[in-house]
Amino acid sequence: RQIMIDIDPPRLWAWGLSPRDVTAAIAQQNVILPTGTAKMGTNEYPVLMNSSPELIQEMGDLPIKTDHGTTVYVRDVANVRDGYAPQTNMVHVEGRRSVLMSVLKNGGASTLDIAAHIRAMLPSIITKLPKELKVTLLFDQSVFVRAAIDGVVKEAVIAAALTAFMILLFLGSWRATVVVIVSIPLSILVSIVALYALGQTLNVMTLGGMSLAVGILVDDATVEIENIHRNMAQKKPILRAILDGAQEIAVPAFVSTLCICIVFVPVALITGAARSLFVPLAMAVVFAMLTSYLLSRTLVPTLVRYLLAGDAARYAEGHHGPAGKGVAARIFGAFDRGFGRLRTWYGSWLALALVRRPMVVGGFTVFVVASLSLFGLIGRDFFPSVDAGLVKLHVRGPPGTRIEESERRLIDVENTIREVVPAREIKTMIDVIGTPYSGLNLSLSEGALISPADGQILIALSEHHAPTGEYVHKLRQTLAERYPDTTFFFLAPDISTQVLNFGLAAPIDVQVVGAPGDDEHTYAAAEEIAARLKGIPGAADVHLAQVVRQPELRIDVNRTMAELAGVTQRDVANDVLGSLSSSSQVSPTYWLDTKRSVQYLVAVQTPQYSNSSIEALDNTPVSVGAGKAPQLLSNIATISRTKGPVNITHYNATRTYDVQCNVDGADLGSVASAVDRVVNDVKGHLPRGAVVRVKGQAESMMSSFRGLGYGLVFAVLLVYLLMVVNFQSWLDPFVILMALPGALSGIAWMLLLSRTTLSVPALMGSIMCVGVATANSILVVTFANEQRAHGRDSKDAALAAGMTRLRPVIMTALAMIIGMLPMSLGLGEGGEQNAPLGRAVIGGLLLATATTLFFVPVMYSILRKRAPVEDAEVKAL
């Protein structure tokens, strides 16, 4: 809201005035200055002046100048009114003009807290507004965030319940199950405390890390209780069984825990936004795992002592089945007998594999090579797309389109959208047209709203809607056919993708940087790249971010004529700027409404409808100095039509042109690879000094993939060296790592069969899978070494290790697989983001477990050919 002084250029000229004369008069007559006090007798009086008009209408009575005894007032050359600044922005909600207020938060604040406080304040604010004004809360990102967090928590609870049921079946005792499960909440609570101490918050990623850890938090306790039960079965007293059982697996469990923690080292090598997302997740897992191991050394043996004393007594009496005679005992007994048959079946097949070792090794090698080749068929994405039920469409009309014409255009587009998307599935439709009023709003957006020709439509779909991607695909085709003169491109509507795009309007941004002064050739190169990118399968919304040919009016001042008239270039610029954009741009003046205590900007400006032609602009008076009649603009300058850029962007102080590209019906990796091929082909005939770079999400994806790849190799090397130190052998760690090819093969098959692309979450799942597979393999090799130390050869030791460690290996793997099952389904808001992680873990562990139980014993028997006595002699030496 402003006090508008609508000047009339012909009347200004008639009175020998210019826009700056009116501005200067208002600035001098409308002031609020202290005048001091006067002491008269025994009283002291504040001295006040009528410095500022009390009513808006009195603004027209301010004198501008006196000429030959005639005083010229503001009302003589202008119309004073209570108005508003010329509109540069429009908002429609469900087709009706509205006002949109976006509330942003800083990085250290909680989305949920901010939204809750705003909701609490709204009722009191609304009561102070006019009754006819309707205030509606349109979009609340906290709803999505809260739903996503609730989904992760539910996944964790379901995973814990399923894991507890699985452990209950294997152990056949609710007391033993309680001992195992108690480590889950305690470990998670310690992890939360550690994250709080490091300044982290509870969010989708940290809670996802805890959900990821649920399946392996029971690992240490499960292995320990299973080993204690094995010692109880040897009729040892309960204290001896606890001490022996805990001591036998203390070092292997510690090494296994460290291996799982070490494999998260690659997370530190991720760059960009992915690092901020996954470092908290990794910390949540590591803190919980270390706490779990500590509890398995302290709390678990204590609970076993008091809760499982009855089991030790039954074992001493020769009873090995579940206690009791009820339905539960019969179920546990049936399961125990079934597992016994499985163990026998497994032993026979493992014995056969140990006999036919060359066939097993050859077949497994062929299978692994074939499986790893599947990664070439799996697409690559930085992060999975999240169906948040939002569509954000940018509409760009021909350059130079007025905002009123853009309004009509967007109304037509919205009617077309309603034809494609059923009305029952549209919850809210909002459009924003023109440029933002605030530079802050512009800087915190993707920067696509650059002129009155631009508009954005934001569609919120109802709860039960068809996949958002299908509607986006249909809208791309329909809108391009009906509005060929309009540019359409879809923007990221959800928080995650907006962050990953780093403020850009598309995930792929081909940046063309030319030599200074060679903008035409650089722009031509950018247009060529854009034309070729449109032919890439899966590439969509290809457009240039810069609009370079908007109609313009150029004022060429004849400096000689201006000098003769006593006019400088600054005079012309100030008067034209004041006339077209108001005095608020060069000399802001304010008027105070004393009744309401509200301050208003006073804007001196020629109404836009008065500058409807070049001839009207020619009649703008230009001040030539005090006491002299102003000159008309047409006397000292000529106005011509030309074209120029709407927006100019720079990268490292160099002007750039950006070809932006979205992805539809394909993975980001394949489209990015095709873009790289086009860029490499174009580089051969670029203008001299021009450089082309691929920026955006595609660049970050490749950087993160490289970091994770190198980091994973480094982590495997660290795990190997850790095990070398523990086993005092270079060979045993190598045998243990034989489980990893099986894990990678399982990951490839699972991603392919579930049609899941390779992404950063999938790679995180692969890292976790490598750690768990290594931990299980350590159990087998450690027990095999113990058997060889008692005189068995490598084949018998491998067979005994496989059959003895079958239960803990299967329990550990199943706990992890069952724990990841809810996550892998991708249910709930934002569940698609972590689904690849769960799927990678499940697929990798399924084959890694089979590899641990078959291939690792076979390789152990092959590589450990030396007799046990010879090993003892070597150790003695």
CSV table of C-alpha atoms in Angstrom, one decimal, residues 111-112 115 119 140-148 829:
chain,number,residue,atom,x,y,z
A,111,THR,CA,9.8,-27.8,10.6
A,112,LEU,CA,7.4,-29.3,13.1
A,115,ALA,CA,4.4,-25.2,11.8
A,119,ARG,CA,-1.1,-23.0,13.6
A,140,ASP,CA,2.0,-27.3,5.4
A,141,GLN,CA,5.2,-29.2,4.8
A,142,SER,CA,5.1,-30.4,8.4
A,143,VAL,CA,2.3,-32.7,7.5
A,144,PHE,CA,4.5,-34.6,5.0
A,145,VAL,CA,7.4,-34.5,7.4
A,146,ARG,CA,5.3,-35.8,10.3
A,147,ALA,CA,3.8,-38.5,8.2
A,148,ALA,CA,7.2,-39.6,6.9
A,829,GLU,CA,4.7,-40.8,3.1
